[in-house]
Every structure is written in structure tokens, then in C-alpha cells.
Short mmCIF file of C-alpha atoms in Angstrom, two decimals:
data_model
loop_
_atom_site.label_atom_id
_atom_site.label_comp_id
_atom_site.label_asym_id
_atom_site.label_seq_id
_atom_site.Cartn_x
_atom_site.Cartn_y
_atom_site.Cartn_z
CA MET G 23 -23.67 -15.62 21.21
CA LYS G 24 -26.44 -15.51 23.82
CA ILE G 25 -29.40 -17.55 22.54
CA ILE G 26 -32.77 -18.31 24.15
CA ILE G 27 -34.68 -21.38 22.93
CA ALA G 28 -38.31 -21.86 23.93
CA GLY G 29 -39.48 -25.46 23.66
CA ALA G 30 -37.59 -28.52 24.92
CA GLY G 31 -39.23 -30.87 22.42
CA GLU G 32 -37.42 -32.66 19.60
CA VAL G 33 -36.49 -29.58 17.57
CA GLY G 34 -35.61 -27.45 20.61
CA PHE G 35 -33.47 -30.13 22.25
CA HIS G 36 -31.69 -30.92 18.99
CA LEU G 37 -30.90 -27.24 18.42
CA ALA G 38 -29.72 -26.79 21.99
CA LYS G 39 -27.47 -29.84 21.65
CA LEU G 40 -25.86 -28.62 18.42
CA LEU G 41 -25.37 -25.10 19.75
CA SER G 42 -24.00 -26.25 23.11
CA TYR G 43 -21.30 -28.20 21.25
CA GLU G 44 -20.17 -24.85 19.84
CA SER G 45 -19.96 -23.26 23.31
CA GLN G 46 -22.84 -20.87 22.67
CA ASP G 47 -24.57 -19.34 25.73
CA ILE G 48 -27.89 -21.23 25.63
CA THR G 49 -30.99 -20.84 27.82
CA LEU G 50 -33.73 -23.41 27.25
CA ILE G 51 -37.27 -22.56 28.45
CA ASP G 52 -40.17 -25.00 28.79
CA THR G 53 -43.07 -25.83 31.11
CA ASP G 54 -42.29 -29.56 30.98
CA LYS G 55 -40.21 -30.57 33.99
CA THR G 56 -39.15 -33.94 32.54
CA GLY G 57 -37.87 -32.53 29.23
CA LEU G 58 -35.91 -29.80 31.00
CA ALA G 59 -34.38 -32.26 33.48
CA TYR G 60 -33.16 -34.44 30.62
CA ALA G 61 -31.66 -31.43 28.80
CA ASP G 62 -30.06 -30.16 32.01
CA SER G 63 -28.36 -33.50 32.70
CA HIS G 64 -27.18 -34.09 29.13
CA LEU G 65 -26.21 -30.62 27.86
CA ASP G 66 -24.03 -27.76 29.08
CA ILE G 67 -26.83 -25.19 29.00
CA ARG G 68 -29.05 -23.21 31.38
CA VAL G 69 -32.62 -24.45 31.74
CA LEU G 70 -35.55 -22.39 32.94
CA ARG G 71 -38.98 -23.79 33.78
CA GLY G 72 -41.90 -21.54 32.95
CA ASP G 73 -44.17 -20.04 30.30
CA ALA G 74 -42.07 -18.61 27.47
CA THR G 75 -44.63 -15.84 26.95
CA SER G 76 -44.29 -14.69 30.58
CA ILE G 77 -42.49 -11.36 30.76
CA SER G 78 -41.01 -12.25 34.17
CA VAL G 79 -39.65 -15.54 32.77
CA LEU G 80 -38.13 -13.72 29.80
CA LYS G 81 -36.53 -11.17 32.09
CA ASP G 82 -35.14 -14.03 34.18
CA ALA G 83 -33.67 -15.44 30.94
CA ARG G 84 -32.01 -12.03 30.34
CA VAL G 85 -33.83 -11.48 27.08
CA ALA G 86 -32.72 -7.85 26.84
CA SER G 87 -29.09 -8.91 26.34
CA SER G 88 -29.84 -11.87 24.06
CA GLU G 89 -28.82 -11.87 20.42
CA LEU G 90 -31.33 -14.48 19.26
CA VAL G 91 -34.63 -15.90 20.54
CA ILE G 92 -35.96 -19.07 18.89
CA GLY G 93 -39.54 -20.19 19.50
CA VAL G 94 -39.92 -23.90 18.69
CA THR G 95 -42.68 -25.01 21.07
CA SER G 96 -45.53 -27.14 19.71
CA SER G 97 -47.80 -24.06 19.76
CA GLU G 98 -47.28 -21.59 16.92
CA THR G 99 -49.32 -19.01 18.88
CA THR G 100 -46.83 -19.26 21.75
CA ASN G 101 -43.88 -18.98 19.35
CA ILE G 102 -45.27 -15.90 17.61
CA THR G 103 -46.22 -14.20 20.88
CA LEU G 104 -42.81 -15.00 22.36
CA CYS G 105 -40.97 -13.42 19.43
CA MET G 106 -43.09 -10.27 19.53
CA LEU G 107 -42.46 -9.86 23.28
CA ALA G 108 -38.74 -10.70 23.01
CA LYS G 109 -38.16 -8.04 20.35
CA GLN G 110 -40.01 -5.43 22.44
CA LEU G 111 -37.89 -6.38 25.46
CA GLY G 112 -34.63 -5.82 23.58
CA CYS G 113 -33.69 -9.06 21.80
CA GLN G 114 -31.78 -8.47 18.55
CA ARG G 115 -33.28 -11.22 16.37
CA THR G 116 -36.19 -13.68 16.59
CA ILE G 117 -37.24 -16.90 14.83
CA ALA G 118 -40.65 -18.56 15.20
CA ARG G 119 -41.56 -22.14 14.30
CA ILE G 120 -45.03 -22.29 12.74
CA SER G 121 -47.25 -24.99 11.25
CA ASN G 122 -49.68 -22.77 9.32
CA THR G 123 -47.90 -22.33 6.00
CA GLU G 124 -50.19 -19.42 5.08
CA PHE G 125 -47.98 -17.35 7.36
CA VAL G 126 -44.92 -18.20 5.27
CA ASP G 127 -46.75 -17.66 1.97
CA ASN G 128 -47.96 -14.21 3.06
CA LYS G 129 -45.10 -12.97 5.23
CA GLU G 130 -44.45 -9.93 3.01
CA LEU G 131 -48.14 -9.04 2.98
CA VAL G 132 -48.52 -9.29 6.76
CA LYS G 133 -45.02 -7.80 7.41
CA PHE G 134 -44.17 -10.08 10.32
CA HIS G 135 -40.82 -8.30 10.75
CA GLU G 136 -42.70 -5.15 11.76
CA LEU G 137 -44.40 -7.21 14.46
CA GLY G 138 -41.00 -8.32 15.78
CA ILE G 139 -40.65 -11.67 14.01
CA ASP G 140 -37.57 -11.82 11.79
CA GLU G 141 -37.97 -15.35 10.46
CA LEU G 142 -40.73 -17.96 10.17
CA ILE G 143 -39.82 -21.64 9.90
CA SER G 144 -42.09 -24.61 9.25
CA PRO G 145 -40.27 -27.97 9.65
CA GLU G 146 -43.18 -29.70 7.93
CA GLU G 147 -42.99 -27.35 4.94
CA LEU G 148 -39.21 -27.82 4.78
CA ALA G 149 -39.69 -31.61 4.75
CA ALA G 150 -42.33 -31.41 1.99
CA THR G 151 -40.03 -29.19 -0.09
CA GLU G 152 -37.16 -31.63 0.45
CA ILE G 153 -39.34 -34.50 -0.78
CA GLN G 154 -40.23 -32.61 -3.95
CA MET G 155 -36.58 -31.80 -4.71
CA LEU G 156 -35.58 -35.43 -4.15
CA LEU G 157 -38.22 -36.64 -6.61
CA ASN G 158 -37.12 -34.09 -9.21
CA LYS G 159 -33.58 -35.53 -9.04
CA SER G 160 -34.61 -39.07 -8.28
CA ALA G 161 -31.34 -40.93 -8.89
CA PHE G 162 -29.59 -38.97 -6.12
CA ASN G 163 -30.12 -39.61 -2.41
CA ASP G 164 -29.62 -36.02 -1.22
CA THR G 165 -30.09 -32.66 -2.89
CA TYR G 166 -30.13 -28.93 -2.12
CA GLU G 167 -30.54 -25.87 -4.32
CA PHE G 168 -28.70 -22.56 -3.91
CA GLU G 169 -30.14 -19.36 -5.39
CA ASP G 170 -33.21 -21.04 -6.94
CA GLY G 171 -31.17 -23.79 -8.58
CA THR G 172 -28.33 -21.65 -9.97
CA LEU G 173 -26.06 -24.02 -8.03
CA ILE G 174 -27.23 -27.49 -7.03
CA MET G 175 -25.79 -29.89 -4.48
CA VAL G 176 -26.41 -33.60 -5.01
CA GLY G 177 -25.33 -36.61 -2.98
CA VAL G 178 -24.83 -40.05 -4.50
CA SER G 179 -23.41 -43.44 -3.54
CA LEU G 180 -20.84 -44.35 -6.20
CA PRO G 181 -21.53 -47.66 -7.96
CA LYS G 182 -18.73 -49.85 -9.31
CA THR G 183 -19.59 -48.71 -12.84
CA ALA G 184 -18.89 -44.98 -12.20
CA PRO G 185 -16.05 -44.02 -14.64
CA PHE G 186 -13.95 -42.20 -12.01
CA VAL G 187 -13.99 -44.96 -9.36
CA GLY G 188 -10.33 -45.77 -8.62
CA LYS G 189 -9.13 -42.40 -9.91
CA MET G 190 -7.87 -39.37 -7.99
CA VAL G 191 -9.86 -36.13 -8.13
CA LYS G 192 -7.15 -34.44 -10.23
CA GLU G 193 -7.09 -37.40 -12.64
CA ALA G 194 -10.86 -37.23 -13.05
CA ALA G 195 -10.56 -33.50 -13.75
CA THR G 196 -8.09 -34.10 -16.63
CA ILE G 197 -10.12 -36.98 -18.10
CA PHE G 198 -13.35 -34.98 -18.01
CA PRO G 199 -12.16 -31.35 -18.42
CA GLU G 200 -15.49 -30.14 -19.82
CA LEU G 201 -17.47 -31.14 -16.73
CA HIS G 202 -19.26 -28.61 -14.56
CA PHE G 203 -19.11 -29.98 -11.03
CA MET G 204 -16.94 -30.06 -7.91
CA PRO G 205 -16.72 -32.85 -5.28
CA ILE G 206 -17.05 -31.17 -1.86
CA ALA G 207 -17.36 -34.01 0.66
CA LEU G 208 -17.31 -37.79 0.84
CA GLN G 209 -17.69 -40.59 3.32
CA ARG G 210 -16.15 -44.02 2.85
CA THR G 211 -18.58 -46.90 2.95
CA GLY G 212 -18.76 -48.52 6.37
CA THR G 213 -17.07 -45.58 8.16
CA GLN G 214 -18.17 -42.41 9.93
CA PHE G 215 -15.15 -40.46 8.68
CA THR G 216 -15.86 -37.38 6.56
CA VAL G 217 -13.30 -36.34 3.93
CA ILE G 218 -13.06 -32.96 2.19
CA PRO G 219 -11.66 -34.11 -1.20
CA ARG G 220 -8.28 -32.77 -2.36
CA GLY G 221 -6.55 -33.39 -5.68
CA ASP G 222 -5.01 -36.67 -4.52
CA THR G 223 -8.21 -38.08 -2.97
CA VAL G 224 -9.19 -41.36 -4.66
CA PHE G 225 -12.85 -42.12 -5.43
CA LYS G 226 -13.83 -45.62 -4.30
CA GLU G 227 -16.82 -47.85 -4.93
CA GLY G 228 -19.55 -47.24 -2.34
CA ASP G 229 -18.34 -43.75 -1.42
CA GLN G 230 -21.16 -41.36 -0.49
CA VAL G 231 -20.03 -38.28 -2.45
CA TYR G 232 -21.51 -34.79 -2.49
CA PHE G 233 -21.06 -32.60 -5.57
CA ILE G 234 -21.81 -28.96 -6.31
CA THR G 235 -22.88 -28.42 -9.91
CA VAL G 236 -24.61 -25.92 -12.16
CA LYS G 237 -27.94 -26.72 -13.85
CA GLU G 238 -26.37 -28.20 -16.97
CA GLY G 239 -24.03 -30.31 -14.85
CA VAL G 240 -26.83 -32.43 -13.36
CA ASP G 241 -27.19 -34.52 -16.55
CA GLU G 242 -23.39 -34.98 -16.65
CA LEU G 243 -23.46 -36.32 -13.11
CA TYR G 244 -26.15 -38.82 -14.03
CA LYS G 245 -23.86 -40.26 -16.69
CA LEU G 246 -20.65 -40.21 -14.68
CA THR G 247 -22.07 -41.71 -11.50
CA GLY G 248 -23.65 -44.56 -13.44
CA LYS G 249 -27.12 -43.44 -12.37
CA LYS G 250 -30.12 -43.28 -14.67
CA LYS G 251 -32.37 -40.25 -14.82
CA GLN G 252 -35.69 -41.74 -13.79
CA ASP G 253 -39.04 -40.21 -14.57
CA ILE G 254 -41.18 -40.09 -11.45
CA LYS G 255 -44.90 -39.76 -12.10
CA ASN G 256 -46.83 -42.15 -9.81
CA VAL G 257 -46.26 -41.54 -6.10
CA MET G 258 -47.65 -43.35 -3.05
CA ILE G 259 -47.54 -41.51 0.29
CA LEU G 260 -48.00 -43.41 3.55
CA GLY G 261 -49.35 -41.20 6.34
CA GLY G 262 -51.63 -38.17 6.32
CA SER G 263 -49.44 -36.19 8.70
CA GLN G 264 -48.75 -32.52 8.06
CA VAL G 265 -45.72 -33.57 6.03
CA GLY G 266 -47.80 -36.10 4.08
CA PHE G 267 -50.54 -33.56 3.37
CA LYS G 268 -48.12 -30.81 2.29
CA ALA G 269 -46.10 -33.21 0.12
CA ALA G 270 -49.28 -34.51 -1.55
CA ARG G 271 -50.56 -30.97 -2.11
CA ASP G 272 -47.28 -29.80 -3.68
CA LEU G 273 -46.88 -32.92 -5.83
CA CYS G 274 -50.46 -32.69 -7.12
CA ALA G 275 -49.75 -29.08 -8.09
CA LYS G 276 -46.78 -30.37 -10.13
CA LYS G 277 -49.09 -32.89 -11.91
CA PHE G 278 -47.82 -36.01 -10.13
CA ASN G 279 -50.32 -38.87 -9.72
CA VAL G 280 -50.61 -39.20 -5.94
CA LYS G 281 -52.11 -41.94 -3.75
CA LEU G 282 -52.18 -41.18 -0.03
CA ILE G 283 -52.89 -43.88 2.58
CA GLU G 284 -54.18 -42.80 6.01
CA GLN G 285 -55.23 -45.20 8.78
CA ASP G 286 -57.57 -42.83 10.66
CA LYS G 287 -60.97 -42.88 8.93
CA GLU G 288 -62.10 -39.35 9.87
CA LYS G 289 -58.73 -37.88 8.95
CA ALA G 290 -58.80 -39.73 5.62
CA PHE G 291 -62.16 -38.15 4.73
CA ASP G 292 -60.85 -34.68 5.65
CA LEU G 293 -57.75 -35.23 3.51
CA ALA G 294 -59.92 -36.37 0.59
CA ASP G 295 -61.82 -33.07 0.80
CA ASP G 296 -58.61 -31.02 1.01
CA LEU G 297 -56.79 -32.94 -1.75
CA PRO G 298 -59.27 -33.25 -4.65
CA ASN G 299 -56.51 -34.22 -7.11
CA ALA G 300 -55.13 -37.06 -4.98
CA LEU G 301 -56.60 -40.50 -4.34
CA VAL G 302 -56.93 -40.84 -0.55
CA ILE G 303 -57.27 -44.40 0.80
CA ASN G 304 -58.38 -45.27 4.33
CA GLY G 305 -56.34 -48.25 5.48
CA ASP G 306 -53.33 -49.54 7.40
CA GLY G 307 -50.26 -48.93 5.27
CA ARG G 308 -48.35 -51.57 7.24
CA ASN G 309 -50.57 -54.19 5.61
CA VAL G 310 -48.61 -55.54 2.64
CA GLU G 311 -51.78 -56.93 1.05
CA LEU G 312 -53.34 -53.45 1.08
CA LEU G 313 -50.27 -51.97 -0.58
CA GLU G 314 -50.37 -54.65 -3.26
CA GLU G 315 -54.10 -54.12 -3.81
CA GLU G 316 -53.41 -50.43 -4.34
CA SER G 317 -50.87 -51.26 -7.08
CA LEU G 318 -47.68 -50.60 -5.13
CA GLU G 319 -45.66 -52.26 -7.90
CA SER G 320 -46.83 -49.66 -10.44
CA MET G 321 -45.55 -46.77 -8.31
CA ASP G 322 -42.40 -44.84 -9.22
CA ALA G 323 -41.85 -43.53 -5.69
CA PHE G 324 -42.93 -44.49 -2.17
CA ILE G 325 -42.83 -41.90 0.62
CA ALA G 326 -43.45 -42.97 4.24
CA VAL G 327 -44.19 -40.04 6.58
CA THR G 328 -46.24 -41.51 9.44
CA GLY G 329 -45.42 -40.49 13.00
CA ASN G 330 -43.55 -43.77 13.56
CA SER G 331 -39.98 -44.01 12.24
CA GLU G 332 -39.88 -47.81 12.35
CA THR G 333 -43.13 -48.06 10.37
CA ASN G 334 -41.70 -45.68 7.77
CA ILE G 335 -38.48 -47.67 7.43
CA MET G 336 -40.15 -51.08 7.23
CA SER G 337 -42.77 -49.96 4.70
CA CYS G 338 -40.01 -48.44 2.52
CA LEU G 339 -38.17 -51.77 2.63
CA VAL G 340 -41.36 -53.50 1.44
CA ALA G 341 -41.61 -50.94 -1.39
CA LYS G 342 -37.95 -51.47 -2.30
CA SER G 343 -38.53 -55.23 -2.51
CA LYS G 344 -41.13 -54.43 -5.21
CA HIS G 345 -38.42 -52.59 -7.21
CA ILE G 346 -39.82 -49.10 -6.58
CA LYS G 347 -37.42 -46.55 -8.10
CA LYS G 348 -37.35 -44.12 -5.17
CA THR G 349 -38.07 -44.64 -1.47
CA ILE G 350 -38.08 -41.85 1.13
CA ALA G 351 -38.67 -42.33 4.87
CA LEU G 352 -39.26 -39.67 7.51
CA VAL G 353 -37.35 -40.57 10.70
CA GLU G 354 -36.96 -38.89 14.09
CA ASN G 355 -33.91 -40.79 15.34
CA MET G 356 -30.72 -39.28 13.93
CA ASP G 357 -28.89 -42.60 14.45
CA TYR G 358 -30.96 -44.16 11.67
CA PHE G 359 -29.09 -42.05 9.09
CA GLN G 360 -26.13 -44.40 9.46
CA LEU G 361 -28.31 -47.28 8.28
CA SER G 362 -30.03 -45.80 5.23
CA GLN G 363 -27.57 -46.99 2.59
CA SER G 364 -26.81 -50.36 4.18
CA ILE G 365 -30.47 -51.36 4.52
CA GLY G 366 -31.41 -50.19 1.04
CA ILE G 367 -33.64 -47.13 1.54
CA ASP G 368 -32.76 -44.34 -0.89
CA THR G 369 -33.21 -41.35 1.42
CA LEU G 370 -34.03 -40.60 5.04
CA ILE G 371 -35.25 -37.13 5.98
CA ASN G 372 -35.47 -35.56 9.42
CA LYS G 373 -37.48 -32.48 10.35
CA LYS G 374 -35.14 -31.57 13.21
CA LEU G 375 -32.12 -31.52 10.91
CA LEU G 376 -33.95 -29.47 8.26
CA ALA G 377 -35.11 -26.92 10.85
CA ALA G 378 -31.65 -26.75 12.42
CA ASN G 379 -30.05 -26.12 9.00
CA ASN G 380 -32.45 -23.26 8.43
CA ILE G 381 -31.85 -21.71 11.85
CA PHE G 382 -28.07 -22.18 11.94
CA ARG G 383 -27.37 -19.60 9.25
CA HIS G 384 -28.59 -16.91 11.67
CA ILE G 385 -25.90 -17.96 14.14
CA ARG G 386 -22.90 -18.07 11.84
CA ARG G 387 -20.68 -14.98 11.60
CA GLY G 388 -20.29 -13.25 8.25
CA GLU G 389 -23.22 -12.77 5.89
CA VAL G 390 -24.46 -16.36 5.62
CA VAL G 391 -27.53 -16.66 3.39
CA ALA G 392 -27.83 -20.47 3.38
CA LEU G 393 -26.52 -23.29 5.51
CA MET G 394 -27.02 -27.03 5.62
CA ARG G 395 -25.57 -29.95 7.52
CA LEU G 396 -25.06 -33.04 5.42
CA ASN G 397 -27.01 -36.14 6.46
CA ASN G 398 -24.77 -38.40 8.55
CA LEU G 399 -21.65 -36.41 7.61
CA ASN G 400 -19.63 -34.27 9.96
CA ALA G 401 -19.56 -31.32 7.55
CA GLU G 402 -21.39 -28.08 6.90
CA ILE G 403 -22.13 -26.21 3.69
CA LEU G 404 -22.35 -22.44 4.01
CA GLU G 405 -23.21 -19.80 1.42
CA PHE G 406 -21.52 -16.45 2.11
CA VAL G 407 -22.14 -13.07 0.47
CA VAL G 408 -18.74 -11.44 -0.18
CA LYS G 409 -18.49 -7.90 1.20
CA SER G 410 -16.17 -5.15 -0.04
CA ASP G 411 -13.95 -5.48 3.03
CA SER G 412 -13.94 -9.29 3.25
CA ARG G 413 -10.46 -10.83 3.30
CA VAL G 414 -11.27 -12.93 0.26
CA THR G 415 -12.34 -9.97 -1.90
CA GLY G 416 -10.12 -9.43 -4.95
CA ASN G 417 -8.08 -12.60 -4.33
CA ILE G 418 -7.79 -15.67 -6.52
CA ILE G 419 -8.65 -18.93 -4.78
CA ARG G 420 -5.20 -20.60 -4.90
CA GLU G 421 -3.65 -17.61 -3.08
CA LEU G 422 -6.14 -17.71 -0.20
CA ASP G 423 -4.99 -19.14 3.12
CA PHE G 424 -7.81 -21.67 2.93
CA PRO G 425 -7.81 -24.60 5.40
CA LYS G 426 -7.34 -28.10 3.98
CA SER G 427 -10.53 -29.17 5.76
CA ALA G 428 -12.57 -26.77 3.61
CA THR G 429 -13.25 -26.25 -0.07
CA ILE G 430 -15.04 -23.73 -2.27
CA GLY G 431 -17.63 -25.66 -4.26
CA GLY G 432 -19.29 -22.95 -6.31
CA VAL G 433 -19.86 -19.23 -6.83
CA VAL G 434 -22.97 -17.35 -7.93
CA ARG G 435 -22.16 -14.05 -9.68
CA GLU G 436 -24.86 -11.80 -11.12
CA GLY G 437 -27.34 -14.69 -11.22
CA LYS G 438 -24.99 -17.15 -12.95
CA GLY G 439 -23.41 -20.22 -11.35
CA TYR G 440 -19.68 -20.99 -11.64
CA ILE G 441 -17.61 -24.00 -10.59
CA PRO G 442 -14.37 -22.18 -9.65
CA LEU G 443 -10.85 -23.54 -10.03
CA GLY G 444 -7.66 -22.21 -8.44
CA GLY G 445 -7.36 -19.21 -10.76
CA PHE G 446 -10.88 -17.88 -10.08
CA GLU G 447 -10.97 -14.37 -8.56
CA ILE G 448 -13.55 -13.70 -5.84
CA ARG G 449 -15.30 -10.34 -6.09
CA GLU G 450 -17.58 -8.20 -3.95
CA GLY G 451 -21.20 -9.36 -4.20
CA ASP G 452 -20.29 -12.96 -5.08
CA ARG G 453 -22.20 -15.69 -3.27
CA VAL G 454 -19.63 -18.33 -2.38
CA VAL G 455 -20.60 -21.88 -1.35
CA VAL G 456 -18.09 -23.42 1.08
CA CYS G 457 -18.03 -26.97 2.48
CA CYS G 458 -15.97 -27.50 5.62
CA LEU G 459 -15.49 -29.60 8.73
CA PRO G 460 -16.79 -28.01 11.97
CA GLU G 461 -13.35 -27.37 13.48
CA VAL G 462 -12.38 -24.86 10.75
CA ILE G 463 -15.66 -22.90 10.69
CA PRO G 464 -14.20 -19.99 12.75
CA VAL G 465 -11.32 -19.67 10.25
CA ILE G 466 -13.74 -19.63 7.29
CA GLU G 467 -15.98 -17.07 9.00
CA ARG G 468 -13.03 -14.69 9.51
CA LEU G 469 -12.19 -14.88 5.80
CA PHE G 470 -15.69 -13.71 4.86
CA LEU G 471 -16.28 -11.16 7.66
#
């Protein structure tokens, strides 16, 4: 696929890196000479220095023959203008990164697709949404909802007390036959090796396991993973960044009690005006005495979303030492994901990864309606819509030539979620959630084409 990416910043470089690994034809455009030079020396892509909204630059990038243009510069005006021009010049599909969430809220009213913009993505909004979902299912360290919660993915580190630790997957299935969930991926503690569970895979203490479940299965997972369903009501947010503001706004709307700490005095006053239902405090959140004065110990959750990853991690560790139920840190460095469990922070989130997940589904073959890459795991979860002529249509799962490095975790049919076993028949219109390792993605795509 020929893809043009405008913006060699964090999101653009990360996308280009992931796509170049898949041998996509990538052209990266930016005005910054340093960022382009770094990308050119580290990635197998074409770089082009210039203004992404310049028609001559776009022609030089061969926009007319491109299948996808992605605008992820720091300027939403540039991204929107780029997408409008690219579509007029012959590009098949466009995606614009924006920061003004009013655009997302009113995209049907404004009809951005008629202007040439097929998709709007706000990494900050995605991060705020992720935070809200994590607080709603507070005992788990990762979560994702398919089809408005019809199917739910949760990630959890197995404690020694989990009833199926030491048992094979097929043994757990016979002991708990009434359960409504499917293990789809796991990583052994202390390793970077991702396993797609089979019937003879043994659950071990400390495993980071991802399950697909239906709504009623979430409570079952709480019991069987030894986790307690914790009520989260009082939340402290460190940092009045866009993510901090959007998270505070959304949580206040859900009747959470929110305290937000912002170091910049002028910004703190502006946030206080914009967030009438939150308590905004002007102060340095790195100051432990300040946190204690603001009743850190009475908080149920602590969310650190400043622009500094190290500050976010260290402040979450302070919060964890005060026995806060849930800690969430925003980090920019992907390498930090390997440390989250070992250092004691519940969840790390990354805007680049969230944006990439959202964009990747437009690159996959077959009708992919959702896609996510698991934090620190070498696996992808894809949600396919089954077409009448797909190879899987009309077949039961055990008769499919399905790779061992992939598994079907769930199916949504006519608005209802199912956890399918080997005898389940896949039908046209089903939405099938598949978890697989990267090397078998082409095989999976062919099955659903």
C-alpha cells in the first residue's frame, strides 16, 4: 500500500516505523530537517522536506497514486487542509489528526467526508477515553470495548490466588464450563515472549493474560483472577495537559470527584473556569507534601498526565506507596511499557500507540472495523466484518485452516456477543474478533477477504 504521512513528530515517526516493518511504501513529509534526517537514517522509507499543504510537494510525493494520506503534524489546520487537497488530487483515503474535539463530536453535522476527510483522530481524546474505561474496570490493567461493550477485552496479571493458575486452558474450561470468556494472549513474567494460548497452555503466576468476555463475564473474571471489583469515586489528576483536561471533563460528567493539579498559575485559573465541577489546584505535583496536603491518601485513583514521562512515573509510585487503588501514567517512551508491572504502576498509556491502533485498521485488508496492538505484547487484535464471499462464511471454527499463532476470541451477531468454541458456525454479517501474532496477519486477512 502506498501511504503518505505528513508530520515527522512522535506520532508520525511511530506510524512510519510500524508501517515500514510491514514493507509498506511510505513517504514521510515534514519541514523539520532534523526529524526527517533521523527518520531517513533509521527507517526504510522515503522522506520529503517541504510544506505538506504545498500542491507541488504533494505531487512530488505522488499523491495521485496513493491509497492513504495521514496528516499528523502538530497543526490541525495543516492536517485538515492536507487531507482536503490530497483527496482532490486523487488520493483514495485520508485521515487527519486534530486536537479540537468539537470536530469529532460534530463530524456528521459538518460532513467532513464531503470535504475530503474520511477520518478524524484525536490522540488526546483517545487517551482520555482510555483512562475512563480503565477506571470503570479498575482491577484490570488494560481494557478495550468492541461494539459499545458487547464484547470486552481485559488484561490482568495473574496473582498466585487465581483458581486456574497451574492449570491448562482446557482444564480450566472443564472446571468452569459456565464461564463466558476466552484467553487470547499472554506473556510470561520476566519475558518478552507473546503466547497465543492453546488448549495445553498452562496458566502461571504472574502471567499477563488478555481475555475476551461478554458483559456478564466481567464479574466472573474478577472472581477467577483473584481481583476485587473496586469502586472508584475520588480521582486526582496531575497535569492540566489536553489529556488531563479532557479526562477531568469526562470524569466530572460521570459524577467522579476530581482534583486536578497544575503547576502553571495562569493555566490553572483557565482550567478552573473550564472545569466548574472539578477542584483545580495550582501547585507542583512533584512535591510530596503538596500531594499529602491535598489528601492523596483518600483518593481511589491517581492519574499522571504531565508532559514529562519520568514525572508521571515517579508521582504514580508515590501514589502507590500510599495504597491508592489505581494508578495510571501517561508515557511517551514505548520502552517504559516493559517496566510497568515490575515497578508497581497499574497501567501505562501512550498516545502514539492509541493513535496507531486507530489508524492501522484502515491499512489492514478485509473489512476491519477495529484494531488494537496490545501494550508491550507482540500481538494484534482485529475485528473483521464477515462478507458473503469470505472464506470463513458458513464454516464452523474447528474446520477452518486457522494458524496456531491466531485465535478467535469472540463474535458479535445481531448486537449480541458470543464466546465461540470449536463448533460455532461463522455467518455473513458476523463481527469476528481475532488475536494473532504479526507474522500470520496476511493469512488471517485472506480468510476474511
